[in-house]
Amino acid sequence: MYKNNLLANSVRLALVSGAMTAAFTAPAVLAADEDGVERIEVTGSRIKRTDMEGANPVTLIDAAAIEKMSVNNVGDLLQNLTSSAGAAVNTQTNNGGDSSTRFSLRGIGSERTLVLINGRRVVAGGGGANSSVDLNTIPTAIVKRVEILKDGASATYGSDAIAGVVNIITKNDFEGFEIKLNYGGSDKGDAKTKGVDVTFGAESERGNVVVALGYSDQGDVFMGDRSFSEYELRAYEDGTTQQGGSSAPPWVNANTADGRVTRGPEYGDWRPYDGATDSYNYNPVNYLQTPSKRRYASVFSNYTLGEFGFLGEVNSFAEANYVQTTGNRLIAPEPLAPLVFFGSPAPYSPNNYYNQKMGPKDANGNAYQIDDWRRRMLETGGRANERDYKTFRTAVGFNGVFTNGWDWEVSYVWGQSDSVEKAQGYFNLDRVAEAVGPTGWLDSNGNLMVDGNGDAIVDAAGDQLVCLDADGGVIAGCVPLNIFGTPGSDDQVSQEMLQYISGDYNTTETGQNKQEVLSAIVSGDLFDLPAGSVGFAAGWEQRTESGSYTPDSLILQGITTAGSAVGTSGGYQVQEFFGELIVPILSDMPFAHMLDFEAAMRYSDYDTFGDNTSGKLGIKWMPVESLMVRATLSEAFRAPTTSDLFGGASVGFPEAIDPCDGNFYTDAEYAAIKASPNWANCTGTGVPVDGYDSGGVEQIPTNGGGSENWNGAVTLTPETADVLTVGLVFNPEFIENFSMSVDYWKIELDNAISTVGTQTRLDGCFNSNEYCETITRFGADSAAAGGIITVDNYTVNVGGIDTAGVDFDFRYSLESGFGDWGFGIDGTYLLQYDKYLADGSVIDHVGRFEGNHDGMFAEWKTNFTVNWSISDFNTSLITRYISGVTETEAGWWTDPFERDVDSNVVVDFQTNYAFNDHLTLTAGVDNVFDEAPPFVYSAFGANTDVSTYDVIGRTIYVRAGIRF
């Protein structure tokens, strides 16, 4: 085989420039043939070869580039890539996050990006029965490089590789001892981070072992500590904003027979409730960055066992990784509104002492029965969740070279992640109903004080105030609840009241993911052609995936404000056979320095839905040695996961607007709606003929879960995709030290495994009488008649995605009398992103932020890197650019309109100095100019998109590396 100067030069340029990414393939596994020429396995192919690139576009991030960033886990590293899009969660995601970091390549979902470690699968992570890998469990300290295959790869790796593959190559050949210490934080005094990583390795003639240990601690930031997120803001078409908030304030929102009233925020006499002035600002007490801690231990080893007949020289290998992550979530205190928020009637009795003393009164001075009451429980300090994730993964196996020169490997991978989540600040709805019911007084002898008719005396003072049941009996242990008191005053909700309605308990939920993979593979040269050897690989794989989620007993019963859920338990097994072929067509000819044809095929047999076959065709053409043209056409698929199939029903609260709710219209608009033919679709689901007003309920209780919840049977089939890539790599001889790559990609995803969506179901029912059977409302005899109890939105095969774009990468380096310079720019230009919904509508995502449809899809994303090194100094400047987008703002406060979201430019700086071979000091500033994220008012939470933008601001860090 020829020596590939194109890629050798390109990789060298990438390393010199210190660029964050280099769009060229790098070796994943190294070996040597009988001629001493290295044969390598490239990410995206199972065939070992002597050249370093195939037909697939692969981005490489090496250890030197990782050192130039302040990230300490692979998830944060990948989310900085320009090919990242959509709404993947990270530790800036508080409400809706799970202390994990995911990567959504091309923005089509983290579950459609396959993650590997050293070419082998990784167990999913999270709260249990998860669909993707938690990248927080992979610290950067153990990483030699990361290879991102941006192509459909199901024919090579199986399910999930629709958008591509992330292959993390670990440090398995380290020798010596190294310790790294880091410390940093924002210039505002928060977001403090600290950590230590220790790596040591030893080597002998027959093998090596590498051990890595580490600890990291990430501090919190509150929304109230940044000006852009201090308040929830509602935008208007004229460019103005208004502070918003919740209809459950700390000063009570009570819907009486004579209207909705409140006493706040000045705590004067009762008056009509006004959402514009009385809403509660919940932002300040929410995390903007969630705190977390991580401990890890990893071992990688190789040992040559010796010669074993036709097996040749046999090598054994073993990997073991253990990571424990603890993370916290804190959101605003519970908005206790039993009826309208949780569908659990808890009428506040007119015979409750606190209602009679402090509650609103009718014209005759009598207390009301208040069916719909809302009260923000500030006295709890907030709803806090603490998560403890433990992940263990091991891979063991043997490999070698048969005496005929073919490579072989057998391996076994086992992984398990366990989670425990504890929560506090939530309430037992059954006890709440008791505590707001009728009350009475016990005298000093413990007897119930009654009047002449034998009825309990309410409006009096006795020795002890107690709760009464419907028959007038005392409810043992019950403490009556006063929702009318002022937080911070003597009449606030007492600790005794809180203890009773919360049960003095923490909800506890547990979960698990398990994975076992047994595989065998052989690869080698079938025969020789004039242009070279025909490469071949074939293998077998058996994979078992399972998962479970066990909710707290009160969550299981559905009697807590923490939500309701049914446990999940299930799994599946798949047997797979795969083969791959590389055929050299031409070599060393005019306009055909090299022409290769590639093909791959995989057959998968699942015990849940049946079989699937995926194929791939590729071509690699080098008309001259400095130019390579590459193209692939592949079929990819994603099989339904455990949660897709067997996920137990659970209640979530997505933002949506009920088209039948009068709260979101003017009187004239609502009258026109009630006079329209569509009104029959509202009344058909239980809306009163005269309509209803929710009082501003924008988070709709929604049942989600696996497809089994629809009818007790598994009905899902795999989603499939056609993926096309066409690109070129150019290293012109007439421009020394310059290289470039440009790749066009297109993905057409069908039969997507997803949900219809709460808003789509509500709109579909109103507009066309579709999905109406999935909407459950309060009956006519309820105080909240017409209001939504739940919307069923379980997993189905629905719709699809068509997306296309261009990736580009340019590198240049030069030597000067004042140091060596490297320049690099990589980026993604999004041409198309059309999402097809269940109702047949198409949403164009390009250049848009869609709050209810998958997040941020900027048209342009680029990273520009400048690196300068002189003597023992090395300095880099990275500029990250995200183009402006358009968002749609809509709510009851304004008619829908579109607004422009500003572009975002963030500059990161780092410099380091190597004192000697043993000590290196590094200092850096992320977001040098303290660029605030642009306002995205339709985003959930912080008035911006926490999945895309840096929300912390300027941060400063230092790092010390000591090596022997």
PDB file of C-alpha atoms in Angstrom, residues 101-320:
ATOM      1  CA  THR A 101     -25.216  15.612  29.690  1.00  0.00           C
ATOM      2  CA  ARG A 102     -26.322  14.214  26.334  1.00  0.00           C
ATOM      3  CA  PHE A 103     -25.181  14.851  22.771  1.00  0.00           C
ATOM      4  CA  SER A 104     -27.601  15.337  19.882  1.00  0.00           C
ATOM      5  CA  LEU A 105     -25.628  15.088  16.642  1.00  0.00           C
ATOM      6  CA  ARG A 106     -27.461  16.915  13.829  1.00  0.00           C
ATOM      7  CA  GLY A 107     -30.183  17.795  16.335  1.00  0.00           C
ATOM      8  CA  ILE A 108     -32.185  14.617  15.733  1.00  0.00           C
ATOM      9  CA  GLY A 109     -31.922  13.387  19.311  1.00  0.00           C
ATOM     10  CA  SER A 110     -29.308  11.923  21.612  1.00  0.00           C
ATOM     11  CA  GLU A 111     -30.974   8.507  21.314  1.00  0.00           C
ATOM     12  CA  ARG A 112     -29.983   8.505  17.629  1.00  0.00           C
ATOM     13  CA  THR A 113     -26.261   9.034  18.270  1.00  0.00           C
ATOM     14  CA  LEU A 114     -24.394   5.849  19.198  1.00  0.00           C
ATOM     15  CA  VAL A 115     -21.651   6.143  21.846  1.00  0.00           C
ATOM     16  CA  LEU A 116     -18.730   3.690  21.971  1.00  0.00           C
ATOM     17  CA  ILE A 117     -15.647   3.320  24.151  1.00  0.00           C
ATOM     18  CA  ASN A 118     -12.736   1.841  22.214  1.00  0.00           C
ATOM     19  CA  GLY A 119     -15.161   0.683  19.534  1.00  0.00           C
ATOM     20  CA  ARG A 120     -17.531  -1.094  21.922  1.00  0.00           C
ATOM     21  CA  ARG A 121     -20.954  -0.137  23.245  1.00  0.00           C
ATOM     22  CA  VAL A 122     -21.643   1.765  26.462  1.00  0.00           C
ATOM     23  CA  VAL A 123     -24.524   1.205  28.873  1.00  0.00           C
ATOM     24  CA  ALA A 124     -27.214   3.910  28.978  1.00  0.00           C
ATOM     25  CA  GLY A 125     -27.410   6.140  32.033  1.00  0.00           C
ATOM     26  CA  GLY A 126     -29.918   8.175  33.992  1.00  0.00           C
ATOM     27  CA  GLY A 127     -32.954   7.496  36.143  1.00  0.00           C
ATOM     28  CA  GLY A 128     -33.591   4.028  34.709  1.00  0.00           C
ATOM     29  CA  ALA A 129     -34.637   2.400  31.409  1.00  0.00           C
ATOM     30  CA  ASN A 130     -32.884   5.181  29.502  1.00  0.00           C
ATOM     31  CA  SER A 131     -32.352   5.503  25.754  1.00  0.00           C
ATOM     32  CA  SER A 132     -28.929   7.169  25.555  1.00  0.00           C
ATOM     33  CA  VAL A 133     -25.568   7.425  27.294  1.00  0.00           C
ATOM     34  CA  ASP A 134     -24.966   9.955  30.060  1.00  0.00           C
ATOM     35  CA  LEU A 135     -21.694  11.490  28.892  1.00  0.00           C
ATOM     36  CA  ASN A 136     -20.996  12.902  32.354  1.00  0.00           C
ATOM     37  CA  THR A 137     -19.858   9.370  33.185  1.00  0.00           C
ATOM     38  CA  ILE A 138     -16.856   9.659  30.843  1.00  0.00           C
ATOM     39  CA  PRO A 139     -14.205  12.042  32.266  1.00  0.00           C
ATOM     40  CA  THR A 140     -11.870  13.693  29.787  1.00  0.00           C
ATOM     41  CA  ALA A 141      -8.850  12.736  31.880  1.00  0.00           C
ATOM     42  CA  ILE A 142      -8.991   9.149  30.549  1.00  0.00           C
ATOM     43  CA  VAL A 143      -9.475  10.197  26.914  1.00  0.00           C
ATOM     44  CA  LYS A 144      -6.714   9.921  24.313  1.00  0.00           C
ATOM     45  CA  ARG A 145      -8.986  11.221  21.582  1.00  0.00           C
ATOM     46  CA  VAL A 146     -12.622  11.335  20.498  1.00  0.00           C
ATOM     47  CA  GLU A 147     -13.684  10.350  16.989  1.00  0.00           C
ATOM     48  CA  ILE A 148     -17.073  11.501  15.726  1.00  0.00           C
ATOM     49  CA  LEU A 149     -18.387   9.639  12.701  1.00  0.00           C
ATOM     50  CA  LYS A 150     -20.959  11.919  11.088  1.00  0.00           C
ATOM     51  CA  ASP A 151     -22.667   9.309   8.944  1.00  0.00           C
ATOM     52  CA  GLY A 152     -25.313   6.613   9.295  1.00  0.00           C
ATOM     53  CA  ALA A 153     -23.533   3.519  10.561  1.00  0.00           C
ATOM     54  CA  SER A 154     -26.125   0.870  11.396  1.00  0.00           C
ATOM     55  CA  ALA A 155     -24.587  -1.539   8.889  1.00  0.00           C
ATOM     56  CA  THR A 156     -21.350  -1.388  10.891  1.00  0.00           C
ATOM     57  CA  TYR A 157     -22.528  -0.915  14.476  1.00  0.00           C
ATOM     58  CA  GLY A 158     -26.250  -1.715  14.561  1.00  0.00           C
ATOM     59  CA  SER A 159     -29.111   0.238  16.094  1.00  0.00           C
ATOM     60  CA  ASP A 160     -28.976   3.917  17.159  1.00  0.00           C
ATOM     61  CA  ALA A 161     -26.258   5.046  14.725  1.00  0.00           C
ATOM     62  CA  ILE A 162     -28.604   7.161  12.588  1.00  0.00           C
ATOM     63  CA  ALA A 163     -26.957  10.557  13.022  1.00  0.00           C
ATOM     64  CA  GLY A 164     -23.544   9.011  13.622  1.00  0.00           C
ATOM     65  CA  VAL A 165     -21.179   7.558  16.183  1.00  0.00           C
ATOM     66  CA  VAL A 166     -19.044   8.949  18.999  1.00  0.00           C
ATOM     67  CA  ASN A 167     -16.057   6.665  19.593  1.00  0.00           C
ATOM     68  CA  ILE A 168     -14.037   7.518  22.707  1.00  0.00           C
ATOM     69  CA  ILE A 169     -10.496   6.171  22.625  1.00  0.00           C
ATOM     70  CA  THR A 170      -8.985   5.903  26.099  1.00  0.00           C
ATOM     71  CA  LYS A 171      -5.436   6.163  27.375  1.00  0.00           C
ATOM     72  CA  ASN A 172      -4.433   2.516  27.343  1.00  0.00           C
ATOM     73  CA  ASP A 173      -0.698   3.012  26.731  1.00  0.00           C
ATOM     74  CA  PHE A 174       0.248   5.560  29.386  1.00  0.00           C
ATOM     75  CA  GLU A 175       3.503   5.048  31.286  1.00  0.00           C
ATOM     76  CA  GLY A 176       4.539   6.974  34.388  1.00  0.00           C
ATOM     77  CA  PHE A 177       2.613   9.070  36.916  1.00  0.00           C
ATOM     78  CA  GLU A 178       0.558  12.215  36.336  1.00  0.00           C
ATOM     79  CA  ILE A 179      -1.604  14.377  38.572  1.00  0.00           C
ATOM     80  CA  LYS A 180      -3.767  17.275  37.409  1.00  0.00           C
ATOM     81  CA  LEU A 181      -5.306  19.825  39.734  1.00  0.00           C
ATOM     82  CA  ASN A 182      -7.867  22.368  38.541  1.00  0.00           C
ATOM     83  CA  TYR A 183      -9.873  25.158  40.109  1.00  0.00           C
ATOM     84  CA  GLY A 184     -12.153  27.781  38.627  1.00  0.00           C
ATOM     85  CA  GLY A 185     -15.315  29.798  38.879  1.00  0.00           C
ATOM     86  CA  SER A 186     -17.201  32.752  37.471  1.00  0.00           C
ATOM     87  CA  ASP A 187     -16.033  36.303  38.067  1.00  0.00           C
ATOM     88  CA  LYS A 188     -19.263  36.792  40.013  1.00  0.00           C
ATOM     89  CA  GLY A 189     -18.133  34.389  42.704  1.00  0.00           C
ATOM     90  CA  ASP A 190     -20.315  31.387  41.846  1.00  0.00           C
ATOM     91  CA  ALA A 191     -20.118  28.340  39.537  1.00  0.00           C
ATOM     92  CA  LYS A 192     -16.997  27.216  41.379  1.00  0.00           C
ATOM     93  CA  THR A 193     -15.355  24.070  40.041  1.00  0.00           C
ATOM     94  CA  LYS A 194     -12.515  22.017  41.408  1.00  0.00           C
ATOM     95  CA  GLY A 195     -11.074  18.640  40.705  1.00  0.00           C
ATOM     96  CA  VAL A 196      -8.142  16.280  40.756  1.00  0.00           C
ATOM     97  CA  ASP A 197      -7.182  13.560  38.262  1.00  0.00           C
ATOM     98  CA  VAL A 198      -4.459  10.989  38.914  1.00  0.00           C
ATOM     99  CA  THR A 199      -3.154   8.653  36.198  1.00  0.00           C
ATOM    100  CA  PHE A 200      -0.373   6.109  36.451  1.00  0.00           C
ATOM    101  CA  GLY A 201       0.738   3.326  34.165  1.00  0.00           C
ATOM    102  CA  ALA A 202       3.359   0.642  33.841  1.00  0.00           C
ATOM    103  CA  GLU A 203       4.655  -1.306  30.865  1.00  0.00           C
ATOM    104  CA  SER A 204       6.562  -4.508  30.267  1.00  0.00           C
ATOM    105  CA  GLU A 205       7.558  -6.494  27.228  1.00  0.00           C
ATOM    106  CA  ARG A 206       4.314  -8.439  27.372  1.00  0.00           C
ATOM    107  CA  GLY A 207       1.785  -5.837  28.383  1.00  0.00           C
ATOM    108  CA  ASN A 208       0.746  -2.665  30.161  1.00  0.00           C
ATOM    109  CA  VAL A 209      -1.732  -1.363  32.702  1.00  0.00           C
ATOM    110  CA  VAL A 210      -3.157   2.142  33.151  1.00  0.00           C
ATOM    111  CA  VAL A 211      -5.060   3.258  36.243  1.00  0.00           C
ATOM    112  CA  ALA A 212      -6.945   6.565  36.471  1.00  0.00           C
ATOM    113  CA  LEU A 213      -8.663   8.028  39.528  1.00  0.00           C
ATOM    114  CA  GLY A 214     -10.418  11.342  39.866  1.00  0.00           C
ATOM    115  CA  TYR A 215     -12.830  13.664  41.606  1.00  0.00           C
ATOM    116  CA  SER A 216     -14.638  16.779  40.387  1.00  0.00           C
ATOM    117  CA  ASP A 217     -17.043  19.221  42.010  1.00  0.00           C
ATOM    118  CA  GLN A 218     -19.216  21.671  40.067  1.00  0.00           C
ATOM    119  CA  GLY A 219     -20.882  24.506  42.000  1.00  0.00           C
ATOM    120  CA  ASP A 220     -24.308  26.019  41.483  1.00  0.00           C
ATOM    121  CA  VAL A 221     -25.643  29.261  40.031  1.00  0.00           C
ATOM    122  CA  PHE A 222     -29.144  30.638  40.636  1.00  0.00           C
ATOM    123  CA  MET A 223     -31.333  32.316  38.021  1.00  0.00           C
ATOM    124  CA  GLY A 224     -31.711  35.261  40.342  1.00  0.00           C
ATOM    125  CA  ASP A 225     -27.951  35.875  40.125  1.00  0.00           C
ATOM    126  CA  ARG A 226     -28.065  36.835  36.425  1.00  0.00           C
ATOM    127  CA  SER A 227     -29.962  39.839  35.077  1.00  0.00           C
ATOM    128  CA  PHE A 228     -31.330  38.021  32.015  1.00  0.00           C
ATOM    129  CA  SER A 229     -32.975  35.291  34.121  1.00  0.00           C
ATOM    130  CA  GLU A 230     -33.982  37.164  37.285  1.00  0.00           C
ATOM    131  CA  TYR A 231     -37.616  37.296  36.153  1.00  0.00           C
ATOM    132  CA  GLU A 232     -39.752  35.288  33.802  1.00  0.00           C
ATOM    133  CA  LEU A 233     -40.309  37.705  30.932  1.00  0.00           C
ATOM    134  CA  ARG A 234     -43.183  37.814  28.475  1.00  0.00           C
ATOM    135  CA  ALA A 235     -42.484  39.519  25.162  1.00  0.00           C
ATOM    136  CA  TYR A 236     -44.722  41.662  22.992  1.00  0.00           C
ATOM    137  CA  GLU A 237     -44.629  42.474  19.310  1.00  0.00           C
ATOM    138  CA  ASP A 238     -43.688  46.117  19.937  1.00  0.00           C
ATOM    139  CA  GLY A 239     -40.442  44.978  21.595  1.00  0.00           C
ATOM    140  CA  THR A 240     -41.524  45.511  25.184  1.00  0.00           C
ATOM    141  CA  THR A 241     -41.500  42.838  27.880  1.00  0.00           C
ATOM    142  CA  GLN A 242     -43.523  42.229  31.005  1.00  0.00           C
ATOM    143  CA  GLN A 243     -42.646  40.258  34.091  1.00  0.00           C
ATOM    144  CA  GLY A 244     -44.694  37.078  34.249  1.00  0.00           C
ATOM    145  CA  GLY A 245     -45.101  34.378  36.817  1.00  0.00           C
ATOM    146  CA  SER A 246     -47.328  31.707  38.275  1.00  0.00           C
ATOM    147  CA  SER A 247     -51.017  31.851  39.134  1.00  0.00           C
ATOM    148  CA  ALA A 248     -50.153  30.120  42.420  1.00  0.00           C
ATOM    149  CA  PRO A 249     -48.710  32.951  44.568  1.00  0.00           C
ATOM    150  CA  PRO A 250     -47.643  32.814  48.222  1.00  0.00           C
ATOM    151  CA  TRP A 251     -50.596  35.056  49.114  1.00  0.00           C
ATOM    152  CA  VAL A 252     -53.361  32.705  47.870  1.00  0.00           C
ATOM    153  CA  ASN A 253     -55.410  32.743  44.713  1.00  0.00           C
ATOM    154  CA  ALA A 254     -58.934  31.655  45.652  1.00  0.00           C
ATOM    155  CA  ASN A 255     -61.733  31.110  43.149  1.00  0.00           C
ATOM    156  CA  THR A 256     -64.922  31.829  45.087  1.00  0.00           C
ATOM    157  CA  ALA A 257     -68.543  31.797  44.031  1.00  0.00           C
ATOM    158  CA  ASP A 258     -68.246  35.568  43.607  1.00  0.00           C
ATOM    159  CA  GLY A 259     -65.018  35.562  41.623  1.00  0.00           C
ATOM    160  CA  ARG A 260     -61.292  34.922  41.875  1.00  0.00           C
ATOM    161  CA  VAL A 261     -59.716  36.865  44.753  1.00  0.00           C
ATOM    162  CA  THR A 262     -56.382  37.365  46.480  1.00  0.00           C
ATOM    163  CA  ARG A 263     -54.865  39.301  49.366  1.00  0.00           C
ATOM    164  CA  GLY A 264     -51.476  39.956  47.837  1.00  0.00           C
ATOM    165  CA  PRO A 265     -48.914  40.991  47.253  1.00  0.00           C
ATOM    166  CA  GLU A 266     -49.536  43.808  49.770  1.00  0.00           C
ATOM    167  CA  TYR A 267     -51.510  41.496  52.065  1.00  0.00           C
ATOM    168  CA  GLY A 268     -54.358  43.950  52.505  1.00  0.00           C
ATOM    169  CA  ASP A 269     -58.053  43.224  52.204  1.00  0.00           C
ATOM    170  CA  TRP A 270     -59.378  40.657  49.773  1.00  0.00           C
ATOM    171  CA  ARG A 271     -59.640  41.969  46.213  1.00  0.00           C
ATOM    172  CA  PRO A 272     -59.973  40.567  42.664  1.00  0.00           C
ATOM    173  CA  TYR A 273     -56.952  38.594  41.494  1.00  0.00           C
ATOM    174  CA  ASP A 274     -54.958  40.261  38.697  1.00  0.00           C
ATOM    175  CA  GLY A 275     -52.487  38.010  36.865  1.00  0.00           C
ATOM    176  CA  ALA A 276     -50.474  41.010  35.643  1.00  0.00           C
ATOM    177  CA  THR A 277     -49.608  42.129  39.184  1.00  0.00           C
ATOM    178  CA  ASP A 278     -50.251  39.134  41.437  1.00  0.00           C
ATOM    179  CA  SER A 279     -48.320  36.400  39.614  1.00  0.00           C
ATOM    180  CA  TYR A 280     -45.445  34.849  41.530  1.00  0.00           C
ATOM    181  CA  ASN A 281     -41.893  35.237  40.177  1.00  0.00           C
ATOM    182  CA  TYR A 282     -40.416  31.774  40.609  1.00  0.00           C
ATOM    183  CA  ASN A 283     -37.190  32.327  38.665  1.00  0.00           C
ATOM    184  CA  PRO A 284     -34.757  33.563  41.361  1.00  0.00           C
ATOM    185  CA  VAL A 285     -34.833  30.364  43.423  1.00  0.00           C
ATOM    186  CA  ASN A 286     -34.268  28.028  40.458  1.00  0.00           C
ATOM    187  CA  TYR A 287     -30.814  26.746  39.616  1.00  0.00           C
ATOM    188  CA  LEU A 288     -29.282  28.181  36.459  1.00  0.00           C
ATOM    189  CA  GLN A 289     -26.461  25.642  36.759  1.00  0.00           C
ATOM    190  CA  THR A 290     -27.046  22.520  38.799  1.00  0.00           C
ATOM    191  CA  PRO A 291     -24.368  21.399  41.268  1.00  0.00           C
ATOM    192  CA  SER A 292     -22.828  17.963  40.928  1.00  0.00           C
ATOM    193  CA  LYS A 293     -19.939  15.850  42.151  1.00  0.00           C
ATOM    194  CA  ARG A 294     -18.227  12.965  40.407  1.00  0.00           C
ATOM    195  CA  ARG A 295     -15.822  10.254  41.510  1.00  0.00           C
ATOM    196  CA  TYR A 296     -14.333   7.770  39.071  1.00  0.00           C
ATOM    197  CA  ALA A 297     -11.854   4.930  38.828  1.00  0.00           C
ATOM    198  CA  SER A 298     -10.714   3.299  35.577  1.00  0.00           C
ATOM    199  CA  VAL A 299      -8.327   0.490  34.702  1.00  0.00           C
ATOM    200  CA  PHE A 300      -7.113  -0.472  31.206  1.00  0.00           C
ATOM    201  CA  SER A 301      -4.763  -3.379  30.613  1.00  0.00           C
ATOM    202  CA  ASN A 302      -3.267  -5.526  27.858  1.00  0.00           C
ATOM    203  CA  TYR A 303      -1.230  -8.693  28.267  1.00  0.00           C
ATOM    204  CA  THR A 304       0.264 -11.024  25.677  1.00  0.00           C
ATOM    205  CA  LEU A 305      -0.416 -14.633  26.633  1.00  0.00           C
ATOM    206  CA  GLY A 306       1.826 -16.258  24.023  1.00  0.00           C
ATOM    207  CA  GLU A 307       1.517 -18.437  20.899  1.00  0.00           C
ATOM    208  CA  PHE A 308      -1.524 -20.724  20.606  1.00  0.00           C
ATOM    209  CA  GLY A 309      -1.314 -22.692  17.381  1.00  0.00           C
ATOM    210  CA  PHE A 310      -3.370 -21.374  14.453  1.00  0.00           C
ATOM    211  CA  LEU A 311      -4.616 -18.524  16.686  1.00  0.00           C
ATOM    212  CA  GLY A 312      -1.151 -17.027  16.525  1.00  0.00           C
ATOM    213  CA  GLU A 313       0.069 -14.767  19.303  1.00  0.00           C
ATOM    214  CA  VAL A 314      -2.889 -14.179  21.619  1.00  0.00           C
ATOM    215  CA  ASN A 315      -3.329 -10.915  23.477  1.00  0.00           C
ATOM    216  CA  SER A 316      -5.781 -10.382  26.325  1.00  0.00           C
ATOM    217  CA  PHE A 317      -7.311  -7.051  27.259  1.00  0.00           C
ATOM    218  CA  ALA A 318      -9.525  -5.741  30.026  1.00  0.00           C
ATOM    219  CA  GLU A 319     -11.236  -2.451  30.793  1.00  0.00           C
ATOM    220  CA  ALA A 320     -13.082  -1.483  33.955  1.00  0.00           C
TER     221      ALA A 320
END
